[in-house]
Coordinates of C-alpha atoms in Angstrom, one line a residue:
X80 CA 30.2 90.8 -56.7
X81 CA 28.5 88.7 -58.9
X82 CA 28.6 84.6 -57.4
X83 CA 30.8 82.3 -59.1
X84 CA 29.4 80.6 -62.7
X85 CA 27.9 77.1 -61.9
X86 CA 29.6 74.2 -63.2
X87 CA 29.3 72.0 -65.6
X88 CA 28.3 68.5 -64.5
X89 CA 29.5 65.6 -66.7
X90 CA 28.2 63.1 -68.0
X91 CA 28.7 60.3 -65.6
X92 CA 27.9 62.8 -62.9
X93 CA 24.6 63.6 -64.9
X94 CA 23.8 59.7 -65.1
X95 CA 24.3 59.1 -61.2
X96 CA 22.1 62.4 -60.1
X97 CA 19.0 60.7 -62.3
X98 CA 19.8 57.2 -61.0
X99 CA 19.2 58.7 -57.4
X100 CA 15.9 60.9 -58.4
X101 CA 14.2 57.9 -60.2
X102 CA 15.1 55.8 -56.6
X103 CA 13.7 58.2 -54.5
X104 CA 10.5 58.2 -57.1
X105 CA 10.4 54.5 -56.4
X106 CA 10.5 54.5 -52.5
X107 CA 7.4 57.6 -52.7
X108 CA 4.8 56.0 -55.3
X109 CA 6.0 52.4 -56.1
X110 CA 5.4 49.0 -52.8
X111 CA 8.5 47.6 -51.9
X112 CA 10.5 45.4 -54.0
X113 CA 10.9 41.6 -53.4
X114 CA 13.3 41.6 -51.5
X115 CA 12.6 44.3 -48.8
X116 CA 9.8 42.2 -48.1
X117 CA 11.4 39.2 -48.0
X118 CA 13.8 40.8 -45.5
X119 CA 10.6 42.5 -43.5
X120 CA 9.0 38.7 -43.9
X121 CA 11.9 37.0 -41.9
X122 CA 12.1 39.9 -39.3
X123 CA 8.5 39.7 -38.9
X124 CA 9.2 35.5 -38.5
X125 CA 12.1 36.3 -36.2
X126 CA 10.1 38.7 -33.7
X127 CA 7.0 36.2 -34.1
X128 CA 9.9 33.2 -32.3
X129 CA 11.0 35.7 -30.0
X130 CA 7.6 36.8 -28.3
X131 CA 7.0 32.8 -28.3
X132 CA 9.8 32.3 -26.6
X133 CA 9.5 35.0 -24.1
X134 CA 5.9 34.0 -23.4
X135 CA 6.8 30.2 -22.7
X136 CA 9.7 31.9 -20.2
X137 CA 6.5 33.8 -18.0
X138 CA 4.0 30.7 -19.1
X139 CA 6.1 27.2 -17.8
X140 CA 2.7 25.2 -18.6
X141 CA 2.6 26.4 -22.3
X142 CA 2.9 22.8 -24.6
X143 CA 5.8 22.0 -26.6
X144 CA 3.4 22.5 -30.0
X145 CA 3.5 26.2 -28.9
X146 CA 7.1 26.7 -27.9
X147 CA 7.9 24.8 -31.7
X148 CA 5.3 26.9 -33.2
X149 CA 6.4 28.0 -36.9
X150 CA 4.6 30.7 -38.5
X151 CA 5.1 28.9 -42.2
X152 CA 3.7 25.8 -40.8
X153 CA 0.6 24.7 -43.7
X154 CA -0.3 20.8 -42.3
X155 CA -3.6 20.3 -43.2
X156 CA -4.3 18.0 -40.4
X157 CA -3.4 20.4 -37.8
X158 CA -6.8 20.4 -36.3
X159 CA -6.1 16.8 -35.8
X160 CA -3.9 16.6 -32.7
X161 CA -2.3 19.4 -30.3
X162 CA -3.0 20.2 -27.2
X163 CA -6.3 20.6 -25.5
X164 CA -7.3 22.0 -21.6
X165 CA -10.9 23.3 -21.1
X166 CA -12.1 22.9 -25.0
X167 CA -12.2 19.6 -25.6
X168 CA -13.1 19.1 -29.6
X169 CA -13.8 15.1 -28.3
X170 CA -15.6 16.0 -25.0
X171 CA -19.2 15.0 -26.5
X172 CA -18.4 11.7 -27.9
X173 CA -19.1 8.3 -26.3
X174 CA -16.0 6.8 -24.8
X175 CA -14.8 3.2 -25.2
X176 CA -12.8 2.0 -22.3
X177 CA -9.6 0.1 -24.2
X178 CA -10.5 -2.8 -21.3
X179 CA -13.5 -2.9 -24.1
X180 CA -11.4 -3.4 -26.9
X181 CA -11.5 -7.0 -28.7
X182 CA -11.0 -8.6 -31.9
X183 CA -15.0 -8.5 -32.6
X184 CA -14.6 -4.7 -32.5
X185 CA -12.3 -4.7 -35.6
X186 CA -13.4 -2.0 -37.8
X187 CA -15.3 0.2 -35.4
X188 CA -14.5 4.2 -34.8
X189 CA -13.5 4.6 -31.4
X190 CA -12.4 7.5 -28.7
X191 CA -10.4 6.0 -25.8
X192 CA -8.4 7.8 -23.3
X193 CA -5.4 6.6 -21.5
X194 CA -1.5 7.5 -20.4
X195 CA 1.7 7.2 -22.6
X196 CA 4.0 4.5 -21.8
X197 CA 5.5 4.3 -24.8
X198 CA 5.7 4.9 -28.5
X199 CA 2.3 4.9 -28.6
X200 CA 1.0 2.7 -26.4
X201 CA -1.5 3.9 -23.8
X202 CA -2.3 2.6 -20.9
X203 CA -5.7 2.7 -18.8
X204 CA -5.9 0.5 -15.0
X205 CA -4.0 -2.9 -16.1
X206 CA -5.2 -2.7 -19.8
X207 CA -3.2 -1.2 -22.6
X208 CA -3.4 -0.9 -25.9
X209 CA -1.1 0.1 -28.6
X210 CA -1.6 3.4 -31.9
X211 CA -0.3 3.7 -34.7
X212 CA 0.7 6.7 -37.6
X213 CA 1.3 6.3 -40.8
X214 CA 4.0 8.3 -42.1
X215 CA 2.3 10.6 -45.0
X216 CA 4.5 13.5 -46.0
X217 CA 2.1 14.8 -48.4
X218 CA -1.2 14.1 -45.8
X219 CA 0.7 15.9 -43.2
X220 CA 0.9 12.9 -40.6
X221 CA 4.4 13.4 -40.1
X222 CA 3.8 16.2 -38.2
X223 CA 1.2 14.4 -36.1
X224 CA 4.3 11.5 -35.2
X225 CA 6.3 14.6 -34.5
X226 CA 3.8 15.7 -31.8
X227 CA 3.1 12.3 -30.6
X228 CA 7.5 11.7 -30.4
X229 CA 7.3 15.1 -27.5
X230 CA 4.8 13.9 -25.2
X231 CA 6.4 13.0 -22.4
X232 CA 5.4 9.6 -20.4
X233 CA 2.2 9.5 -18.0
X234 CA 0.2 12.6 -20.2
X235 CA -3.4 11.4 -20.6
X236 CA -4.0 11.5 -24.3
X237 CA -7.3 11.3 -25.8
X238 CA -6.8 8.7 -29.6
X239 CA -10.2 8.8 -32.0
X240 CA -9.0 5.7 -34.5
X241 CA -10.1 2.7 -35.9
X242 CA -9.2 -0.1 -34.6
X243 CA -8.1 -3.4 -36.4
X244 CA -6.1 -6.9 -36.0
X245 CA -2.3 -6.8 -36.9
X246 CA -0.9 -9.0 -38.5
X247 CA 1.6 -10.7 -36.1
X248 CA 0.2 -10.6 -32.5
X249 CA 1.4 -8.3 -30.4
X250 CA 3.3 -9.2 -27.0
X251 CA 3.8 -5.4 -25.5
X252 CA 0.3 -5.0 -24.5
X253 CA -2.8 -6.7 -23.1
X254 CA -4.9 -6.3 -25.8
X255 CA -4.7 -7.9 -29.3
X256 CA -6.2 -5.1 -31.7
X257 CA -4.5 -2.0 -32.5
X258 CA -6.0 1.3 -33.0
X259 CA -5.0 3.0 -36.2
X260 CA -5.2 6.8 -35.3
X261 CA -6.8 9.6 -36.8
X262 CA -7.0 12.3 -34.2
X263 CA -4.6 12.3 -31.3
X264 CA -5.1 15.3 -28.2
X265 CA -3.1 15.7 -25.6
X266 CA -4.9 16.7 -22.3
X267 CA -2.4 17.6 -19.9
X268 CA 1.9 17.0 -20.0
X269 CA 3.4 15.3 -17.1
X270 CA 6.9 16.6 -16.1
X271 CA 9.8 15.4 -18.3
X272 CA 11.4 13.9 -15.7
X273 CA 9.3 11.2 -13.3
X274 CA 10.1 10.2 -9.8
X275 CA 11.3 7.0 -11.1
X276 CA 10.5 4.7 -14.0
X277 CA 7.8 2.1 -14.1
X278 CA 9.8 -0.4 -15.7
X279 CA 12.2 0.0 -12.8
X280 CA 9.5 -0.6 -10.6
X281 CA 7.6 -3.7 -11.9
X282 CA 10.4 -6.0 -11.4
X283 CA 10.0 -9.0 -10.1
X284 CA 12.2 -10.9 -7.2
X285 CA 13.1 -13.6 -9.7
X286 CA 13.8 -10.6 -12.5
X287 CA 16.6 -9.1 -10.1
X288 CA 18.1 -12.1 -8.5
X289 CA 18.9 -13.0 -12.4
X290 CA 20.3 -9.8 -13.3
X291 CA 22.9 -10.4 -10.2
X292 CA 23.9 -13.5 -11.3
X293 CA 24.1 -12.7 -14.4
X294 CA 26.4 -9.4 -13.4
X295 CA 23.7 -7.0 -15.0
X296 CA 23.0 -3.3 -14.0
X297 CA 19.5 -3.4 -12.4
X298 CA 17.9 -0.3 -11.3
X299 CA 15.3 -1.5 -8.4
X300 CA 13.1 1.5 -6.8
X301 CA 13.0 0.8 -3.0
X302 CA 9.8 1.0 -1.3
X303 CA 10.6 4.2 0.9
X304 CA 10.8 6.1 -3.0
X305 CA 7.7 4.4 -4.4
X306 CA 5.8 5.7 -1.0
X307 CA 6.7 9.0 -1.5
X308 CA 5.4 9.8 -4.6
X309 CA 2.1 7.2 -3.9
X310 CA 0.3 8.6 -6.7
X311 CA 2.9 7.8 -9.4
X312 CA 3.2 4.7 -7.9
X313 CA 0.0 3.6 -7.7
X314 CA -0.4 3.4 -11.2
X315 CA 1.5 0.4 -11.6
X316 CA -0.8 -2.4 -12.5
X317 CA 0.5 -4.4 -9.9
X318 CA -0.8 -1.9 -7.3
X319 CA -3.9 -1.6 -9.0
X320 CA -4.6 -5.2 -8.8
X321 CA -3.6 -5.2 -5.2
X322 CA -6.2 -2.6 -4.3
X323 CA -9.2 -4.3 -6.3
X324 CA -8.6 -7.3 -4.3
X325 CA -8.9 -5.6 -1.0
X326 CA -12.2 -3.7 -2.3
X327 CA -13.4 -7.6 -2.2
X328 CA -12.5 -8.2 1.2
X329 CA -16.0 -7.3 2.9
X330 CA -18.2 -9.6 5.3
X331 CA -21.7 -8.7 3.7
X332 CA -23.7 -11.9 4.1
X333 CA -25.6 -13.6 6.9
X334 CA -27.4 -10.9 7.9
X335 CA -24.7 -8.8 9.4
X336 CA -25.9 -5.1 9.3
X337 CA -23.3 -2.3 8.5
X338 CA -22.5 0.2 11.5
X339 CA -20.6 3.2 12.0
X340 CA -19.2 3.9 15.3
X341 CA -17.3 7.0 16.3
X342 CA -13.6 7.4 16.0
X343 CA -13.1 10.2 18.4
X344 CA -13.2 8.5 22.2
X345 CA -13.8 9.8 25.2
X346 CA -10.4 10.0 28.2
X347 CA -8.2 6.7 27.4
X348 CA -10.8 3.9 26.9
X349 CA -7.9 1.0 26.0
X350 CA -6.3 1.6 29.3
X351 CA -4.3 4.9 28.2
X352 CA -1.2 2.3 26.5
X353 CA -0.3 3.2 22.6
X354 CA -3.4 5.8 21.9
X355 CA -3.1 9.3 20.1
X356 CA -4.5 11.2 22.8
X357 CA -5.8 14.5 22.8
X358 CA -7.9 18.1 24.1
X359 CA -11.3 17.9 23.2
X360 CA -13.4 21.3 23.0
X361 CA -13.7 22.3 26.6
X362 CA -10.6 20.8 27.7
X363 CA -12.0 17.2 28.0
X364 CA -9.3 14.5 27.6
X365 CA -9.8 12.5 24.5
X366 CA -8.0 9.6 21.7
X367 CA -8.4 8.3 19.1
X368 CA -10.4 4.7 18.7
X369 CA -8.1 1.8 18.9
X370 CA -11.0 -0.2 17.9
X371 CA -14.3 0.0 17.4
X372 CA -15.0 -2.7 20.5
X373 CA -17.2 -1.0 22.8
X374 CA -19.6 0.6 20.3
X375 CA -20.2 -2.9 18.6
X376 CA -20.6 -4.6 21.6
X377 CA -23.6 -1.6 23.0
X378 CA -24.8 -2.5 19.6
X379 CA -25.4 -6.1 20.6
X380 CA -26.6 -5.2 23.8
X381 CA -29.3 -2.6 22.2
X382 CA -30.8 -5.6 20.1
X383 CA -28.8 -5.9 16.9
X384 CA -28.3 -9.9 16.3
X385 CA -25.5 -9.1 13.9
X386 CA -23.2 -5.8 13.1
X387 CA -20.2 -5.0 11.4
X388 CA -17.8 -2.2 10.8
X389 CA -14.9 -1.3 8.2
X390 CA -13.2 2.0 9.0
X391 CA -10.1 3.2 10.2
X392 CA -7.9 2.3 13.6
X393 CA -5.5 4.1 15.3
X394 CA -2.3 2.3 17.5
X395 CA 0.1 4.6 18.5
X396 CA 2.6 1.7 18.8
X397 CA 6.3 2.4 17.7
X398 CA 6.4 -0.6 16.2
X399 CA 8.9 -0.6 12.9
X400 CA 8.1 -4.2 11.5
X401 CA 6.6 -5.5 8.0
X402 CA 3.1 -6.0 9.5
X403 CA 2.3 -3.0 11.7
X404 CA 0.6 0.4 11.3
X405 CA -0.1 3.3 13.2
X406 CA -3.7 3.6 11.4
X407 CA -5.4 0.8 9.4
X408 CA -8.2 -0.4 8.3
X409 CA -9.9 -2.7 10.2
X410 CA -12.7 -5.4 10.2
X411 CA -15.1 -5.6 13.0
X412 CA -18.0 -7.8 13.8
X413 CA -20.1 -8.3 16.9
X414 CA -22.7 -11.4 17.0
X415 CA -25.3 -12.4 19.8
X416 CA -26.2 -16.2 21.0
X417 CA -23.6 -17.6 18.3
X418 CA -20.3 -19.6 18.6
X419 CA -18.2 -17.0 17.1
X420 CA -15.0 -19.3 16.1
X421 CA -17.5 -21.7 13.6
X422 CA -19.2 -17.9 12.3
X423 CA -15.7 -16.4 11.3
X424 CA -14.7 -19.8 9.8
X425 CA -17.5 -19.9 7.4
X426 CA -17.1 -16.3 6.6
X427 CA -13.5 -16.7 5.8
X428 CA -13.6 -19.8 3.6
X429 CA -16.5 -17.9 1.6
X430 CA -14.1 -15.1 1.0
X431 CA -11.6 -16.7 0.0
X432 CA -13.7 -18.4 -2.0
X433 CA -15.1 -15.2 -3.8
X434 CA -11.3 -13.9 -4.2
X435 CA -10.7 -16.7 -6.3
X436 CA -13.5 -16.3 -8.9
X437 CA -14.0 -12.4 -8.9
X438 CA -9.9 -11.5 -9.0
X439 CA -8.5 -14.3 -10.9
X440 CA -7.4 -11.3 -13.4
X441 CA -5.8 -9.2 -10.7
X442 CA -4.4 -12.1 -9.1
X443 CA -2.9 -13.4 -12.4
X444 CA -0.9 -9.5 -12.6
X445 CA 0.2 -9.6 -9.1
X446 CA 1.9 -13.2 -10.0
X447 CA 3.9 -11.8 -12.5
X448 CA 5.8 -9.5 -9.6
X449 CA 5.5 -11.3 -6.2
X450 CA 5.8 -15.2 -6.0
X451 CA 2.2 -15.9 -4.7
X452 CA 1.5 -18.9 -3.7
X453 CA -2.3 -20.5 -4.0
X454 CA -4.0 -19.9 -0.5
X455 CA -4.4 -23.6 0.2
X456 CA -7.1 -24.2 3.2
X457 CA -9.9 -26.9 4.2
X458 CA -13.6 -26.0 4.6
X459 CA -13.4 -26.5 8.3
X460 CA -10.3 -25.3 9.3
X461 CA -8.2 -27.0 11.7
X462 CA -8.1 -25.7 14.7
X463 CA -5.7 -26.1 18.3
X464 CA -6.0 -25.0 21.8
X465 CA -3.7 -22.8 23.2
X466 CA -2.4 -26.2 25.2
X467 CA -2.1 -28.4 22.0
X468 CA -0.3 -25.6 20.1
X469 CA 2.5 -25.9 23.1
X470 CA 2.4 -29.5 23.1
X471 CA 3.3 -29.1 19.0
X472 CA 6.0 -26.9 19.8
X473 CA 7.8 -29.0 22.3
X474 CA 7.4 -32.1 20.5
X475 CA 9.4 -30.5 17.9
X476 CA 12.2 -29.1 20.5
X477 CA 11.4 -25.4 20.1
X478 CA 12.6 -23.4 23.1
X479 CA 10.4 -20.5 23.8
X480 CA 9.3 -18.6 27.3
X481 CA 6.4 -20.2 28.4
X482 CA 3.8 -17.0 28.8
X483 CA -0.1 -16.0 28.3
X484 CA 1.1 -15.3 24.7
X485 CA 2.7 -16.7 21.6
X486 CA 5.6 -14.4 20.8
X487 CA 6.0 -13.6 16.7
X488 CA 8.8 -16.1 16.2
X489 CA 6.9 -19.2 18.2
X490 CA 3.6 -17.9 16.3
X491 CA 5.3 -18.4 12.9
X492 CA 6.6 -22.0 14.0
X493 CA 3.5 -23.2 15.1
X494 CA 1.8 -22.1 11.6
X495 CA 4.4 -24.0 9.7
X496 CA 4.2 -27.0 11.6
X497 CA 0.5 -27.5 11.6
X498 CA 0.3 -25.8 7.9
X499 CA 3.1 -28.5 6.9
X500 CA 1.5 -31.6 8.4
X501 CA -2.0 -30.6 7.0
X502 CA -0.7 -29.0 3.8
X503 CA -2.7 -26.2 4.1
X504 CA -1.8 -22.3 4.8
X505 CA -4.6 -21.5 7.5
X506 CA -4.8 -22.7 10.8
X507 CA -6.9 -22.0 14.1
X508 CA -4.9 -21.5 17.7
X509 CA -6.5 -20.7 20.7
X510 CA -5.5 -18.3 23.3
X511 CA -6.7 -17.7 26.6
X512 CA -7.6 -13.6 26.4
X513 CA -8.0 -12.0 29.9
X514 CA -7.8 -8.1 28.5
X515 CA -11.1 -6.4 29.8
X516 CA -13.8 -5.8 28.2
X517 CA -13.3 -9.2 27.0
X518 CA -12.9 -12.8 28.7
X519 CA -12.7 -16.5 27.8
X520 CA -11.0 -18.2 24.8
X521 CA -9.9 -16.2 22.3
X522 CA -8.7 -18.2 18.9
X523 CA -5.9 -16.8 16.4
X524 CA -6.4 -17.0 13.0
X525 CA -3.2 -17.2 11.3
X526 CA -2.4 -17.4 7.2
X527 CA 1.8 -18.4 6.6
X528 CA 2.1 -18.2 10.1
X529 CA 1.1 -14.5 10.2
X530 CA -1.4 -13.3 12.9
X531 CA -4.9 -11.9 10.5
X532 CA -7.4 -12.1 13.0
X533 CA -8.5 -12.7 17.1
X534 CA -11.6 -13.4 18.7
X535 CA -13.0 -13.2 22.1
X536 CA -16.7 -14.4 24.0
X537 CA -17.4 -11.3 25.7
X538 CA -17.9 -10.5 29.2
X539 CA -21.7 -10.5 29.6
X540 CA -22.4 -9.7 33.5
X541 CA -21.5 -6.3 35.2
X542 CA -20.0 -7.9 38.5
X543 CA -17.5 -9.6 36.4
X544 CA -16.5 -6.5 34.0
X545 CA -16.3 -4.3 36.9
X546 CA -13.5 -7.0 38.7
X547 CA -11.9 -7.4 35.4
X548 CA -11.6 -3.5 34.9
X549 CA -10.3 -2.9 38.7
X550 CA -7.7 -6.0 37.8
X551 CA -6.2 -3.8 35.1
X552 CA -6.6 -0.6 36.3
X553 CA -8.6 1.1 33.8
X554 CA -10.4 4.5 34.6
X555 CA -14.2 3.6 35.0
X556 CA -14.9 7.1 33.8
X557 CA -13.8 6.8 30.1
X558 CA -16.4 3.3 30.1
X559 CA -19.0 4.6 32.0
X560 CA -21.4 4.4 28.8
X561 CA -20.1 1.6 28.6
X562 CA -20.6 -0.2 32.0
X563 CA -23.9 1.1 32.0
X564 CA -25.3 -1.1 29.3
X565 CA -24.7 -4.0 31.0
X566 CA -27.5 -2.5 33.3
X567 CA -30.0 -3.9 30.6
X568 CA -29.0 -7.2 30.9
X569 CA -27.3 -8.4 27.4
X570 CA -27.0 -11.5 26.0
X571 CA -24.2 -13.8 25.8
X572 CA -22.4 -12.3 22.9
X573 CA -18.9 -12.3 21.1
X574 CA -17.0 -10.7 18.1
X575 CA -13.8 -10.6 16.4
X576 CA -11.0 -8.1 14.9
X577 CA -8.9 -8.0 11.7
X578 CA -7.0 -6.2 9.6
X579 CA -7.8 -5.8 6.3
X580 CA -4.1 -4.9 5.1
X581 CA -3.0 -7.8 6.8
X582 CA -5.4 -9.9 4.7
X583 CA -4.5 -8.4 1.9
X584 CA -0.6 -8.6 2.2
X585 CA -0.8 -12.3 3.2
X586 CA -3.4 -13.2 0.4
X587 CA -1.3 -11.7 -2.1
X588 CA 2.2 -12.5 -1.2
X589 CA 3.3 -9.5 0.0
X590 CA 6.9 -9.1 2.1
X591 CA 5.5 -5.8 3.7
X592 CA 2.0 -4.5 4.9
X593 CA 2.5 -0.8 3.2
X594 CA 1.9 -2.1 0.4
X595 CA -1.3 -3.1 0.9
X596 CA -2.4 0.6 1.9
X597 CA -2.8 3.3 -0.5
X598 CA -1.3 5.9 2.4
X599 CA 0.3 4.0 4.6
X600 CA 0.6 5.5 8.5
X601 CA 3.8 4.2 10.7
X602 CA 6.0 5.5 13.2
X603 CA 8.4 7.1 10.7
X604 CA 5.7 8.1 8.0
X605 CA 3.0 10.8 7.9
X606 CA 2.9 12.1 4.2
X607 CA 1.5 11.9 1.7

């Protein structure tokens, strides 16, 4: 059977069968038309998002310029700001520290480094200094304002610029030039989200008891928050300032020599009362120093006129007041054949002295937060025995126990009194010290009624160490170094104790002693 004829196609159907060849023609010899690629472009653009985003989800520390990456991106200036890490494309130019900045630098190139407060201001220490961008759609600085908008607060930035003098002077910063930016890096983003914001924290006393009478919302950060994140906190000029005067606080002239005496005790040298005790290898009972007494005074007994220590003491004392610590820093000296009372009042006057020409700065920026008053004091400082200081207080009918001792609230009256009929803010008072090693009259320095330092002439023959050591029951084994010097016959000798927070809190106004260490130690607080 012969198959079937074949039909006929028409002529539409003719038209469509050659319409479909000559396609399939065009996909085997002819590239894609214009728009298949445009279609393959944008899936190409769309996967090119996608990995980004899917690499910032495994990578949290990739930078915001990479997350917002676009492919079509053409800014000639790109090689002017972004994001740097290792490769620094500045690292081998001289820096200029913006404290360096001034009006007679005008015109210069410069490279400074500092932290984002603000649209763009950058700070370095107490100084800051503020950038700007011009907005150039066609240069491509509009995508440099762009970057410079995402940084977040506190990143370090690295600005190459020149800098200049605006035209109305500026009130926002501490320095009067500008720097008008032509490369901006970012070397490393701090979290979105800070701890707490340093406006919040700079507040003054006077700043928040307006905002309550004036019914405004005033967001004050309490000291327990600014402690816990100390290194956030420390950045604050303020703080800064605070530190820089304590650096000052050091007894370097009249030929003291610098010692350094261990901190690890043997048994409970104090008496065993308020020490971190502990197991030292082979089992042997040790602590902590509570001072560095002892050692200064085998110093003095070895043949050194004059010594002195700064380094750290630790009180185990559960005592939860402004002024106390569990470990501070403290300031030692130990002096042969001198009356130690007329010693420590030249050194302090020469501090203070030297505070007030080599800190007027940081003083100045402190003032602006606490109320500090000028430290008012004579060259030769008044000074009471214990006896006259109790006479003062009765005369003016305060009621107190009478006891070896000046309790905190008869110690403060005393100060004011003498402070208020002298009209000064430093005063002497004597005490009678019977606390072994030590014996005889021991004076109190006090600053606004706060104790800062005591004194003692030591005990200088063994007969009367060894009574005064039976009298208070302390083990002769843990001092048997100790009683052994006096063996060799020492000199008539005496020292003194202080502590440098204390100092420092009371110089500068300061309600509370943790802020004048930059990791405080109490009772309650162990980290950071």
């Amino acid at each position: 059977m012969s198959p079937p004829p074949l039909r006929a196609s028409s002529p539409k159907r003719k038209q469509k069968e050659e319409s479909i060849s000559r396609n399939v023609a065009q996909r085997n010899e002819s590239p894609v038309t214009s728009r298949t690629a445009s279609r393959k472009k944008q899936g190409d653009w769309k996967r090119k998002r996608r990995d980004c985003r899917q690499r910032a989800a495994r990578n949290p520390q990739m930078s915001q310029q990479q997350r917002d990456a676009d492919p079509a991106d053409t800014d000639p200036l790109k090689a002017n700001y972004g994001d740097v890490h290792q490769h620094n494309p500045e690292s081998k130019r001289s820096w200029t520290e913006i404290d360096e900045l001034c009006v007679e630098a005008a015109g210069q190139s410069v490279l400074v480094r500092g932290r984002k407060i603000a649209f763009v201001i950058l700070r370095d220490g107490t100084n800051t200094v503020q950038c700007t961008l011009s907005v150039d759609a066609e240069a491509g600085v509009t995508h440099m304002i762009r970057f410079a908008t995402n940084l977040t607060k506190e990143s370090p930035i690295n600005v190459h610029g020149i800098v200049f003098i605006p035209e109305e002077p500026l009130k926002s910063t501490t320095k009067k030039v500008e720097i008008q930016v032509r490369k901006m890096y970012c070397v490393n983003r701090a979290v979105a989200n800070l701890q707490f914001n340093f406006e919040d924290a700079t507040h003054s006393e006077e700043d928040m008891q307006r905002a309550k009478e004036n019914g405004e919302k005033f967001v004050c950060v309490n000291l327990e928050t600014r402690l816990n994140n100390q290194p956030l906190d420390l950045r604050i000029p303020t703080n800064e300032s605070i530190f820089r005067i304590q650096s000052e606080v050091v007894f370097r002239e009249r030929g003291f020599v610098g010692i350094h005496t261990p901190k690890i005790t043997p048994g409970l040298s104090e008496g065993g009362a308020a020490v971190f005790k502990f197991y030292y290898i082979n089992n042997q009972l040790a602590s902590l120093a509570q001072s560095p007494q002892i050692y200064k005074q085998m110093a003095a007994h070895g043949g050194f006129k004059r010594v002195f220590e700064v380094g750290p003491v630790f009180r185990a004392e559960k005592s939860n007041t402004h002024r106390h610590l569990c470990e501070y820093i403290g300031l030692h000296a130990e002096m042969k054949n001198v009356i130690v009372c007329d010693i420590i009042d030249e050194l302090f006057v020469q501090l203070f002295k030297h505070l007030e020409e080599k800190c007027k700065d940081s003083i100045e920026v402190i003032k602006k937060q606490y109320p500090v008053e000028p430290l008012k004091y004579l060259d030769k400082t008044v000074k009471l025995r214990y006896d006259e200081g109790i006479h003062i207080l009765k005369e003016a009918g305060f009621k107190f126990e009478y006891t070896d001792d000046l309790n905190t609230v008869a110690e403060k009256k005393l100060g004011q009194l003498v402070r208020d009929n002298n009209q000064i803010s430093m005063d002497w008072l004597t005490l009678q010290q019977m606390r072994t090693p030590r014996l005889g009259l021991g004076p109190l320095k006090s600053v606004a009624g706060e104790e800062i330092i005591s004194r003692s002439q030591r005990i200088h023959t063994q007969k009367l160490l060894c009574a005064q050591r039976k009298k208070s029951r302390i083990d002769a084994d843990s001092l048997k170094g100790f009683i052994e010097s006096f063996n060799y016959a020492p000199p008539p000798h005496g020292g003194f104790g202080a502590v440098l927070e204390r100092i420092v809190m009371l110089y500068c106004g300061l309600d509370n002693i943790r802020k004048a260490s930059m990791f405080p130690r109490d009772p309650h607080r162990i980290v950071p």
